[in-house]
PDB file of C-alpha atoms in Angstrom:
ATOM      1  CA  MET A   1      23.287 -74.872  32.578  1.00 69.00           C
ATOM      2  CA  PRO A   2      23.526 -71.135  31.695  1.00 78.00           C
ATOM      3  CA  SER A   3      20.976 -68.925  33.465  1.00 90.00           C
ATOM      4  CA  SER A   4      19.548 -67.771  30.122  1.00 92.00           C
ATOM      5  CA  TRP A   5      18.456 -71.378  29.531  1.00 95.00           C
ATOM      6  CA  LEU A   6      16.662 -71.430  32.888  1.00 96.00           C
ATOM      7  CA  PHE A   7      14.911 -68.126  32.139  1.00 97.00           C
ATOM      8  CA  ALA A   8      13.934 -69.502  28.740  1.00 98.00           C
ATOM      9  CA  LEU A   9      12.583 -72.699  30.295  1.00 98.00           C
ATOM     10  CA  ALA A  10      10.694 -70.823  33.041  1.00 98.00           C
ATOM     11  CA  GLY A  11       9.266 -68.298  30.571  1.00 98.00           C
ATOM     12  CA  GLY A  12       8.294 -71.154  28.275  1.00 98.00           C
ATOM     13  CA  ALA A  13       6.507 -72.946  31.121  1.00 98.00           C
ATOM     14  CA  MET A  14       4.579 -69.707  31.851  1.00 98.00           C
ATOM     15  CA  ILE A  15       3.585 -69.466  28.184  1.00 98.00           C
ATOM     16  CA  GLY A  16       2.435 -73.106  28.198  1.00 98.00           C
ATOM     17  CA  GLY A  17       0.495 -72.533  31.432  1.00 98.00           C
ATOM     18  CA  ALA A  18      -1.185 -69.424  30.013  1.00 98.00           C
ATOM     19  CA  ALA A  19      -2.203 -71.299  26.867  1.00 98.00           C
ATOM     20  CA  ALA A  20      -3.560 -74.149  29.023  1.00 98.00           C
ATOM     21  CA  LEU A  21      -5.585 -71.648  31.086  1.00 98.00           C
ATOM     22  CA  LEU A  22      -7.199 -70.246  27.924  1.00 98.00           C
ATOM     23  CA  LEU A  23      -8.031 -73.779  26.786  1.00 98.00           C
ATOM     24  CA  LEU A  24      -9.546 -74.719  30.157  1.00 98.00           C
ATOM     25  CA  THR A  25     -11.597 -71.538  30.529  1.00 98.00           C
ATOM     26  CA  HIS A  26     -12.566 -70.655  26.954  1.00 97.00           C
ATOM     27  CA  GLY A  27     -11.760 -73.779  24.964  1.00 98.00           C
ATOM     28  CA  ARG A  28      -9.578 -71.765  22.630  1.00 98.00           C
ATOM     29  CA  ILE A  29      -6.121 -72.070  21.083  1.00 98.00           C
ATOM     30  CA  ALA A  30      -3.841 -69.334  22.461  1.00 98.00           C
ATOM     31  CA  GLY A  31      -2.527 -68.174  19.107  1.00 98.00           C
ATOM     32  CA  ILE A  32      -1.623 -64.496  19.192  1.00 98.00           C
ATOM     33  CA  SER A  33      -1.943 -63.885  15.457  1.00 98.00           C
ATOM     34  CA  GLY A  34      -5.274 -65.734  15.392  1.00 98.00           C
ATOM     35  CA  VAL A  35      -6.800 -63.909  18.358  1.00 98.00           C
ATOM     36  CA  LEU A  36      -5.542 -60.498  17.184  1.00 98.00           C
ATOM     37  CA  GLY A  37      -6.461 -61.134  13.550  1.00 97.00           C
ATOM     38  CA  SER A  38      -9.977 -62.249  14.469  1.00 97.00           C
ATOM     39  CA  LEU A  39     -10.559 -58.806  16.012  1.00 97.00           C
ATOM     40  CA  LEU A  40      -9.747 -57.102  12.696  1.00 97.00           C
ATOM     41  CA  PRO A  41     -12.136 -56.538   9.782  1.00 91.00           C
ATOM     42  CA  PRO A  42     -13.373 -57.818   7.456  1.00 90.00           C
ATOM     43  CA  GLY A  43     -14.872 -60.924   8.996  1.00 83.00           C
ATOM     44  CA  ALA A  44     -14.104 -60.061  12.627  1.00 85.00           C
ATOM     45  CA  ALA A  45     -15.316 -62.648  15.139  1.00 87.00           C
ATOM     46  CA  PRO A  46     -18.561 -61.885  16.999  1.00 87.00           C
ATOM     47  CA  ASP A  47     -17.315 -62.931  20.466  1.00 91.00           C
ATOM     48  CA  ARG A  48     -14.941 -60.065  21.074  1.00 94.00           C
ATOM     49  CA  GLY A  49     -14.963 -60.056  24.879  1.00 96.00           C
ATOM     50  CA  TRP A  50     -12.435 -62.768  25.710  1.00 97.00           C
ATOM     51  CA  ARG A  51     -10.302 -61.856  22.684  1.00 98.00           C
ATOM     52  CA  LEU A  52      -9.988 -58.220  23.758  1.00 98.00           C
ATOM     53  CA  ALA A  53      -9.282 -59.305  27.346  1.00 98.00           C
ATOM     54  CA  PHE A  54      -6.590 -61.778  26.245  1.00 98.00           C
ATOM     55  CA  ILE A  55      -4.823 -59.199  24.060  1.00 98.00           C
ATOM     56  CA  GLY A  56      -5.347 -56.631  26.846  1.00 98.00           C
ATOM     57  CA  GLY A  57      -3.561 -58.928  29.289  1.00 98.00           C
ATOM     58  CA  LEU A  58      -0.664 -59.293  26.877  1.00 98.00           C
ATOM     59  CA  LEU A  59      -0.406 -55.500  26.541  1.00 98.00           C
ATOM     60  CA  ALA A  60      -0.666 -55.072  30.321  1.00 98.00           C
ATOM     61  CA  ALA A  61       2.308 -57.416  30.710  1.00 98.00           C
ATOM     62  CA  GLY A  62       4.288 -55.137  28.388  1.00 98.00           C
ATOM     63  CA  LEU A  63       3.290 -52.010  30.326  1.00 98.00           C
ATOM     64  CA  ILE A  64       4.155 -53.545  33.703  1.00 98.00           C
ATOM     65  CA  GLY A  65       7.262 -55.191  32.290  1.00 97.00           C
ATOM     66  CA  ALA A  66       8.585 -51.837  31.089  1.00 97.00           C
ATOM     67  CA  ALA A  67       8.259 -50.527  34.658  1.00 97.00           C
ATOM     68  CA  VAL A  68       9.686 -53.460  36.622  1.00 97.00           C
ATOM     69  CA  ALA A  69      12.215 -54.883  34.147  1.00 95.00           C
ATOM     70  CA  PRO A  70      13.133 -52.220  31.570  1.00 94.00           C
ATOM     71  CA  THR A  71      15.817 -54.410  29.986  1.00 95.00           C
ATOM     72  CA  ALA A  72      13.399 -57.281  29.242  1.00 96.00           C
ATOM     73  CA  VAL A  73      12.419 -55.612  25.966  1.00 96.00           C
ATOM     74  CA  GLY A  74      15.602 -55.481  23.923  1.00 95.00           C
ATOM     75  CA  ALA A  75      16.825 -52.915  21.447  1.00 94.00           C
ATOM     76  CA  SER A  76      16.145 -53.332  17.764  1.00 95.00           C
ATOM     77  CA  VAL A  77      18.660 -55.111  15.574  1.00 94.00           C
ATOM     78  CA  ARG A  78      17.405 -53.318  12.456  1.00 96.00           C
ATOM     79  CA  THR A  79      16.656 -49.830  11.194  1.00 96.00           C
ATOM     80  CA  LEU A  80      13.059 -48.650  11.532  1.00 97.00           C
ATOM     81  CA  PRO A  81      12.123 -49.143   7.840  1.00 98.00           C
ATOM     82  CA  VAL A  82      13.349 -52.756   8.023  1.00 98.00           C
ATOM     83  CA  VAL A  83      11.339 -53.313  11.223  1.00 98.00           C
ATOM     84  CA  ILE A  84       8.227 -52.032   9.441  1.00 98.00           C
ATOM     85  CA  VAL A  85       8.817 -54.364   6.491  1.00 98.00           C
ATOM     86  CA  ALA A  86       9.292 -57.234   8.955  1.00 98.00           C
ATOM     87  CA  GLY A  87       6.013 -56.353  10.692  1.00 98.00           C
ATOM     88  CA  LEU A  88       4.108 -56.227   7.404  1.00 98.00           C
ATOM     89  CA  ILE A  89       5.445 -59.642   6.358  1.00 98.00           C
ATOM     90  CA  VAL A  90       4.725 -61.174   9.786  1.00 98.00           C
ATOM     91  CA  GLY A  91       1.153 -59.833   9.782  1.00 98.00           C
ATOM     92  CA  PHE A  92       0.387 -61.017   6.254  1.00 98.00           C
ATOM     93  CA  GLY A  93       2.183 -64.352   6.632  1.00 98.00           C
ATOM     94  CA  THR A  94       0.692 -65.379   9.972  1.00 98.00           C
ATOM     95  CA  ARG A  95      -2.868 -64.773   8.754  1.00 98.00           C
ATOM     96  CA  LEU A  96      -2.241 -66.552   5.431  1.00 98.00           C
ATOM     97  CA  GLY A  97      -0.565 -69.467   7.232  1.00 98.00           C
ATOM     98  CA  SER A  98      -3.162 -69.590  10.038  1.00 97.00           C
ATOM     99  CA  GLY A  99      -0.763 -69.098  12.937  1.00 97.00           C
ATOM    100  CA  CYS A 100       2.521 -68.079  14.462  1.00 97.00           C
ATOM    101  CA  THR A 101       4.932 -69.247  17.154  1.00 98.00           C
ATOM    102  CA  SER A 102       2.193 -69.579  19.778  1.00 98.00           C
ATOM    103  CA  GLY A 103      -0.662 -71.166  17.826  1.00 98.00           C
ATOM    104  CA  HIS A 104       1.333 -73.450  15.497  1.00 98.00           C
ATOM    105  CA  GLY A 105       4.387 -73.684  17.749  1.00 98.00           C
ATOM    106  CA  VAL A 106       3.238 -74.146  21.344  1.00 98.00           C
ATOM    107  CA  CYS A 107      -0.343 -75.354  20.849  1.00 98.00           C
ATOM    108  CA  GLY A 108      -0.038 -77.110  17.489  1.00 98.00           C
ATOM    109  CA  LEU A 109       3.123 -79.086  18.259  1.00 98.00           C
ATOM    110  CA  SER A 110       1.672 -80.151  21.629  1.00 98.00           C
ATOM    111  CA  ARG A 111      -1.479 -81.383  19.873  1.00 97.00           C
ATOM    112  CA  LEU A 112       0.666 -83.193  17.266  1.00 97.00           C
ATOM    113  CA  SER A 113      -1.147 -81.306  14.492  1.00 98.00           C
ATOM    114  CA  PRO A 114       0.402 -82.193  11.123  1.00 98.00           C
ATOM    115  CA  ARG A 115      -0.348 -78.728   9.719  1.00 98.00           C
ATOM    116  CA  SER A 116       1.395 -77.078  12.663  1.00 98.00           C
ATOM    117  CA  MET A 117       4.422 -79.377  12.450  1.00 98.00           C
ATOM    118  CA  VAL A 118       4.865 -78.444   8.787  1.00 98.00           C
ATOM    119  CA  ALA A 119       4.274 -74.755   9.549  1.00 98.00           C
ATOM    120  CA  VAL A 120       6.871 -74.738  12.356  1.00 98.00           C
ATOM    121  CA  ALA A 121       9.458 -76.550  10.207  1.00 98.00           C
ATOM    122  CA  THR A 122       8.784 -74.023   7.430  1.00 98.00           C
ATOM    123  CA  PHE A 123       9.016 -70.840   9.493  1.00 98.00           C
ATOM    124  CA  MET A 124      12.047 -72.063  11.442  1.00 98.00           C
ATOM    125  CA  THR A 125      13.807 -72.767   8.130  1.00 98.00           C
ATOM    126  CA  THR A 126      12.983 -69.453   6.447  1.00 98.00           C
ATOM    127  CA  GLY A 127      13.678 -67.636   9.732  1.00 98.00           C
ATOM    128  CA  ALA A 128      17.116 -69.238   9.994  1.00 97.00           C
ATOM    129  CA  ILE A 129      17.970 -68.450   6.364  1.00 97.00           C
ATOM    130  CA  THR A 130      16.775 -64.841   6.717  1.00 97.00           C
ATOM    131  CA  ALA A 131      18.655 -64.256   9.989  1.00 96.00           C
ATOM    132  CA  MET A 132      21.778 -65.741   8.406  1.00 96.00           C
ATOM    133  CA  ILE A 133      21.562 -63.496   5.345  1.00 95.00           C
ATOM    134  CA  ALA A 134      20.518 -60.356   7.234  1.00 93.00           C
ATOM    135  CA  GLY A 135      23.195 -60.885   9.875  1.00 81.00           C
ATOM    136  CA  GLY A 136      23.257 -60.119  13.584  1.00 64.00           C
ATOM    137  CA  VAL A 137      22.734 -56.374  13.654  1.00 59.00           C
ATOM    138  CA  SER A 138      22.076 -54.139  10.668  1.00 51.00           C
TER     139      SER A 138
ATOM    140  CA  MET B   1     -21.005 -62.220  23.905  1.00 44.00           C
ATOM    141  CA  THR B   2     -22.337 -64.990  21.750  1.00 50.00           C
ATOM    142  CA  ALA B   3     -20.186 -67.894  22.847  1.00 52.00           C
ATOM    143  CA  VAL B   4     -21.160 -67.639  26.496  1.00 49.00           C
ATOM    144  CA  THR B   5     -24.616 -69.061  26.851  1.00 52.00           C
ATOM    145  CA  THR B   6     -27.563 -68.539  29.149  1.00 53.00           C
ATOM    146  CA  THR B   7     -25.984 -70.614  31.918  1.00 69.00           C
ATOM    147  CA  CYS B   8     -23.470 -67.787  32.379  1.00 81.00           C
ATOM    148  CA  GLY B   9     -24.769 -64.812  34.380  1.00 89.00           C
ATOM    149  CA  ALA B  10     -23.151 -61.429  34.871  1.00 91.00           C
ATOM    150  CA  ARG B  11     -20.682 -62.613  37.512  1.00 93.00           C
ATOM    151  CA  CYS B  12     -19.719 -65.627  35.450  1.00 93.00           C
ATOM    152  CA  ARG B  13     -19.208 -63.445  32.370  1.00 93.00           C
ATOM    153  CA  ALA B  14     -17.038 -61.074  34.375  1.00 96.00           C
ATOM    154  CA  MET B  15     -14.997 -64.020  35.635  1.00 96.00           C
ATOM    155  CA  SER B  16     -14.552 -65.325  32.081  1.00 97.00           C
ATOM    156  CA  ILE B  17     -13.182 -61.947  31.010  1.00 97.00           C
ATOM    157  CA  VAL B  18     -10.876 -61.725  34.025  1.00 98.00           C
ATOM    158  CA  LEU B  19      -9.451 -65.183  33.337  1.00 98.00           C
ATOM    159  CA  ALA B  20      -8.839 -64.362  29.656  1.00 98.00           C
ATOM    160  CA  LEU B  21      -7.006 -61.251  30.874  1.00 98.00           C
ATOM    161  CA  VAL B  22      -4.949 -63.357  33.297  1.00 98.00           C
ATOM    162  CA  ALA B  23      -4.072 -65.830  30.516  1.00 98.00           C
ATOM    163  CA  GLY B  24      -2.915 -62.984  28.267  1.00 98.00           C
ATOM    164  CA  GLY B  25      -0.969 -61.395  31.111  1.00 98.00           C
ATOM    165  CA  LEU B  26       0.758 -64.642  32.044  1.00 98.00           C
ATOM    166  CA  LEU B  27       1.627 -65.292  28.417  1.00 98.00           C
ATOM    167  CA  GLY B  28       3.068 -61.791  28.075  1.00 98.00           C
ATOM    168  CA  ALA B  29       5.067 -62.179  31.284  1.00 98.00           C
ATOM    169  CA  GLY B  30       6.377 -65.508  30.006  1.00 98.00           C
ATOM    170  CA  LEU B  31       7.527 -63.853  26.790  1.00 98.00           C
ATOM    171  CA  LEU B  32       9.373 -61.173  28.784  1.00 98.00           C
ATOM    172  CA  VAL B  33      11.026 -63.699  31.128  1.00 98.00           C
ATOM    173  CA  SER B  34      11.982 -66.062  28.307  1.00 98.00           C
ATOM    174  CA  GLY B  35      13.957 -63.605  26.176  1.00 97.00           C
ATOM    175  CA  MET B  36      11.545 -63.663  23.232  1.00 98.00           C
ATOM    176  CA  THR B  37      11.165 -59.863  23.471  1.00 98.00           C
ATOM    177  CA  GLN B  38      14.872 -59.360  22.725  1.00 97.00           C
ATOM    178  CA  PRO B  39      15.318 -59.174  18.938  1.00 97.00           C
ATOM    179  CA  ALA B  40      19.105 -59.663  19.141  1.00 96.00           C
ATOM    180  CA  LYS B  41      18.591 -62.902  21.075  1.00 96.00           C
ATOM    181  CA  VAL B  42      15.967 -64.135  18.614  1.00 97.00           C
ATOM    182  CA  VAL B  43      18.206 -63.415  15.626  1.00 96.00           C
ATOM    183  CA  GLY B  44      21.122 -65.065  17.470  1.00 95.00           C
ATOM    184  CA  PHE B  45      18.972 -68.148  17.943  1.00 96.00           C
ATOM    185  CA  LEU B  46      17.716 -68.313  14.357  1.00 97.00           C
ATOM    186  CA  ASP B  47      21.153 -67.671  12.838  1.00 95.00           C
ATOM    187  CA  VAL B  48      23.104 -70.846  13.551  1.00 93.00           C
ATOM    188  CA  THR B  49      26.188 -69.660  11.678  1.00 92.00           C
ATOM    189  CA  ARG B  50      27.413 -66.899  14.040  1.00 88.00           C
ATOM    190  CA  GLY B  51      28.063 -68.175  17.576  1.00 86.00           C
ATOM    191  CA  TRP B  52      24.661 -69.837  17.872  1.00 92.00           C
ATOM    192  CA  ASP B  53      22.663 -69.067  21.036  1.00 93.00           C
ATOM    193  CA  PRO B  54      20.418 -72.107  21.562  1.00 95.00           C
ATOM    194  CA  SER B  55      18.676 -70.809  24.704  1.00 95.00           C
ATOM    195  CA  LEU B  56      15.386 -69.915  23.018  1.00 97.00           C
ATOM    196  CA  ALA B  57      14.858 -73.561  22.089  1.00 97.00           C
ATOM    197  CA  PHE B  58      14.097 -74.013  25.796  1.00 97.00           C
ATOM    198  CA  VAL B  59      11.183 -71.576  25.500  1.00 98.00           C
ATOM    199  CA  MET B  60       9.403 -73.800  23.023  1.00 97.00           C
ATOM    200  CA  GLY B  61      10.518 -76.867  25.000  1.00 97.00           C
ATOM    201  CA  GLY B  62       9.150 -75.575  28.314  1.00 98.00           C
ATOM    202  CA  ALA B  63       5.908 -74.366  26.753  1.00 98.00           C
ATOM    203  CA  VAL B  64       5.266 -77.587  24.847  1.00 98.00           C
ATOM    204  CA  ILE B  65       5.954 -79.800  27.865  1.00 98.00           C
ATOM    205  CA  VAL B  66       3.462 -77.883  30.028  1.00 98.00           C
ATOM    206  CA  TYR B  67       0.823 -77.482  27.323  1.00 98.00           C
ATOM    207  CA  ALA B  68       1.075 -81.048  26.011  1.00 98.00           C
ATOM    208  CA  VAL B  69       0.396 -82.447  29.489  1.00 98.00           C
ATOM    209  CA  ALA B  70      -2.321 -79.889  30.302  1.00 98.00           C
ATOM    210  CA  PHE B  71      -3.996 -80.392  26.916  1.00 98.00           C
ATOM    211  CA  ARG B  72      -4.355 -84.112  27.488  1.00 98.00           C
ATOM    212  CA  LEU B  73      -5.557 -83.713  31.083  1.00 98.00           C
ATOM    213  CA  ILE B  74      -8.152 -81.101  30.069  1.00 98.00           C
ATOM    214  CA  GLN B  75      -9.347 -83.120  27.069  1.00 95.00           C
ATOM    215  CA  ARG B  76      -9.649 -86.253  29.164  1.00 95.00           C
ATOM    216  CA  GLY B  77     -11.231 -84.562  32.167  1.00 95.00           C
ATOM    217  CA  ARG B  78     -13.815 -82.259  30.590  1.00 95.00           C
ATOM    218  CA  LYS B  79     -16.236 -82.321  27.696  1.00 93.00           C
ATOM    219  CA  ASP B  80     -16.500 -78.534  27.610  1.00 96.00           C
ATOM    220  CA  PRO B  81     -14.485 -75.546  28.870  1.00 97.00           C
ATOM    221  CA  TRP B  82     -15.621 -73.469  31.860  1.00 96.00           C
ATOM    222  CA  PHE B  83     -17.119 -70.581  29.917  1.00 96.00           C
ATOM    223  CA  ASP B  84     -18.187 -72.051  26.604  1.00 95.00           C
ATOM    224  CA  VAL B  85     -20.378 -74.890  25.415  1.00 94.00           C
ATOM    225  CA  LYS B  86     -17.559 -76.607  23.535  1.00 96.00           C
ATOM    226  CA  PHE B  87     -13.837 -76.630  22.772  1.00 97.00           C
ATOM    227  CA  HIS B  88     -12.867 -74.786  19.593  1.00 97.00           C
ATOM    228  CA  LEU B  89      -9.941 -76.777  18.248  1.00 96.00           C
ATOM    229  CA  PRO B  90      -8.599 -76.752  14.695  1.00 96.00           C
ATOM    230  CA  THR B  91      -9.638 -79.898  12.832  1.00 94.00           C
ATOM    231  CA  ARG B  92      -7.929 -79.458   9.455  1.00 94.00           C
ATOM    232  CA  ARG B  93      -5.133 -81.899   8.678  1.00 93.00           C
ATOM    233  CA  ASP B  94      -4.499 -81.083   5.019  1.00 95.00           C
ATOM    234  CA  LEU B  95      -1.437 -79.201   3.830  1.00 96.00           C
ATOM    235  CA  ASP B  96      -2.041 -76.426   1.343  1.00 97.00           C
ATOM    236  CA  GLY B  97      -0.195 -73.611  -0.388  1.00 97.00           C
ATOM    237  CA  SER B  98      -1.546 -70.949   1.971  1.00 98.00           C
ATOM    238  CA  LEU B  99      -0.139 -72.741   5.016  1.00 98.00           C
ATOM    239  CA  LEU B 100       3.283 -73.191   3.436  1.00 98.00           C
ATOM    240  CA  ILE B 101       3.579 -69.731   1.871  1.00 98.00           C
ATOM    241  CA  GLY B 102       2.165 -68.031   4.964  1.00 98.00           C
ATOM    242  CA  ALA B 103       4.521 -69.878   7.326  1.00 98.00           C
ATOM    243  CA  ALA B 104       7.476 -69.192   4.998  1.00 98.00           C
ATOM    244  CA  LEU B 105       6.650 -65.463   4.942  1.00 98.00           C
ATOM    245  CA  PHE B 106       6.208 -65.368   8.706  1.00 98.00           C
ATOM    246  CA  GLY B 107       9.655 -66.926   9.172  1.00 98.00           C
ATOM    247  CA  ILE B 108      11.231 -64.331   6.869  1.00 98.00           C
ATOM    248  CA  GLY B 109       9.658 -61.473   8.844  1.00 98.00           C
ATOM    249  CA  TRP B 110      10.627 -63.087  12.164  1.00 98.00           C
ATOM    250  CA  GLY B 111      14.243 -63.604  11.091  1.00 98.00           C
ATOM    251  CA  LEU B 112      14.387 -60.061   9.727  1.00 97.00           C
ATOM    252  CA  GLY B 113      12.929 -58.153  12.691  1.00 97.00           C
ATOM    253  CA  GLY B 114      13.581 -60.613  15.512  1.00 98.00           C
ATOM    254  CA  LEU B 115       9.987 -60.266  16.703  1.00 98.00           C
ATOM    255  CA  CYS B 116       6.978 -62.549  16.313  1.00 98.00           C
ATOM    256  CA  PRO B 117       3.388 -61.381  17.004  1.00 98.00           C
ATOM    257  CA  GLY B 118       3.216 -61.821  20.812  1.00 98.00           C
ATOM    258  CA  PRO B 119       6.574 -60.208  21.631  1.00 98.00           C
ATOM    259  CA  GLY B 120       5.772 -57.475  19.077  1.00 98.00           C
ATOM    260  CA  LEU B 121       2.609 -56.535  20.993  1.00 98.00           C
ATOM    261  CA  VAL B 122       4.380 -56.754  24.365  1.00 98.00           C
ATOM    262  CA  ALA B 123       7.231 -54.552  23.115  1.00 98.00           C
ATOM    263  CA  ALA B 124       4.727 -52.044  21.715  1.00 98.00           C
ATOM    264  CA  ALA B 125       2.904 -51.841  25.063  1.00 98.00           C
ATOM    265  CA  ALA B 126       6.273 -51.375  26.784  1.00 98.00           C
ATOM    266  CA  GLY B 127       6.646 -48.210  24.708  1.00 97.00           C
ATOM    267  CA  SER B 128       9.491 -49.421  22.503  1.00 97.00           C
ATOM    268  CA  THR B 129       9.603 -47.513  19.193  1.00 97.00           C
ATOM    269  CA  THR B 130      10.593 -50.744  17.452  1.00 97.00           C
ATOM    270  CA  GLY B 131       7.675 -52.587  19.059  1.00 98.00           C
ATOM    271  CA  LEU B 132       5.192 -49.878  18.096  1.00 98.00           C
ATOM    272  CA  ALA B 133       6.440 -49.770  14.498  1.00 98.00           C
ATOM    273  CA  PHE B 134       6.440 -53.561  14.249  1.00 98.00           C
ATOM    274  CA  ALA B 135       2.988 -54.024  15.802  1.00 98.00           C
ATOM    275  CA  GLY B 136       1.439 -51.254  13.693  1.00 98.00           C
ATOM    276  CA  ALA B 137       2.906 -52.725  10.511  1.00 98.00           C
ATOM    277  CA  MET B 138       1.823 -56.218  11.579  1.00 98.00           C
ATOM    278  CA  ILE B 139      -1.797 -55.082  11.935  1.00 98.00           C
ATOM    279  CA  VAL B 140      -1.614 -53.450   8.484  1.00 98.00           C
ATOM    280  CA  GLY B 141      -0.209 -56.724   7.099  1.00 98.00           C
ATOM    281  CA  MET B 142      -3.061 -58.668   8.695  1.00 98.00           C
ATOM    282  CA  LEU B 143      -5.660 -56.288   7.253  1.00 98.00           C
ATOM    283  CA  ALA B 144      -4.001 -56.604   3.832  1.00 98.00           C
ATOM    284  CA  GLN B 145      -4.240 -60.394   4.032  1.00 98.00           C
ATOM    285  CA  HIS B 146      -7.899 -60.231   5.055  1.00 97.00           C
ATOM    286  CA  LEU B 147      -8.724 -57.912   2.154  1.00 96.00           C
ATOM    287  CA  THR B 148      -6.943 -60.068  -0.426  1.00 95.00           C
ATOM    288  CA  ALA B 149      -8.165 -63.423   0.914  1.00 91.00           C
ATOM    289  CA  LYS B 150     -10.375 -65.509  -1.338  1.00 68.00           C
ATOM    290  CA  LYS B 151     -13.694 -66.185   0.342  1.00 58.00           C
TER     291      LYS B 151
END
């Protein structure tokens, strides 16, 4: 088994454990786009405390990660304008579709949610087609 | 703090915030360890036609195994979470156009940039120009969706 598979499995287990911790403590689905989006107007959620803390923890991991493992965040495969277009589409799409890889993927598939299963099948398919057309590095 | 009720004093509220921070931190660390913050790896996983790298399938596999077990144990063992009066779980089961179009768009953006929301935020906090551009654009995209959403 290649070591990248073990890192993927270990990282995945950490993600699952983190999502379980948020469920146990706050009773919430650990969906990044949902938690982040609910902090944004209009219609921002009233209970901001745990949401800000959860996103803050995620950002802290990035800050610490940059110091202890600088290669963990990889270089871009696209030019900056393409990255910005990708970000815009991801932001709009995840809010319209009520979730992303964490909420629909990790939490939704585990809960056997039919909406999440359809969402995951859909974004994996369009992601695969897009990556195929756009190519490895451009 | 509306969700935390009168049974939760100042120390309990502080603990609830600390544990949300820990959950976010652990999730972010998991993303860094797993390879999800490496756009080239993500694109290499999504694109099955050029020397497919299947390793990221193990991220979802590992996460789902842990969460699926934990979810059932927590649901069976408790009627409410530690710091709230009830669990807030999605109840909808219908499929609609918004779900399909939104998920389809998300996949296009993910396959294009090689970043999804969590890794985008982690990369931004790590100071990556790509991460900052992606996360900033993602927030603009979210705001645009909120403003155009039918209420």
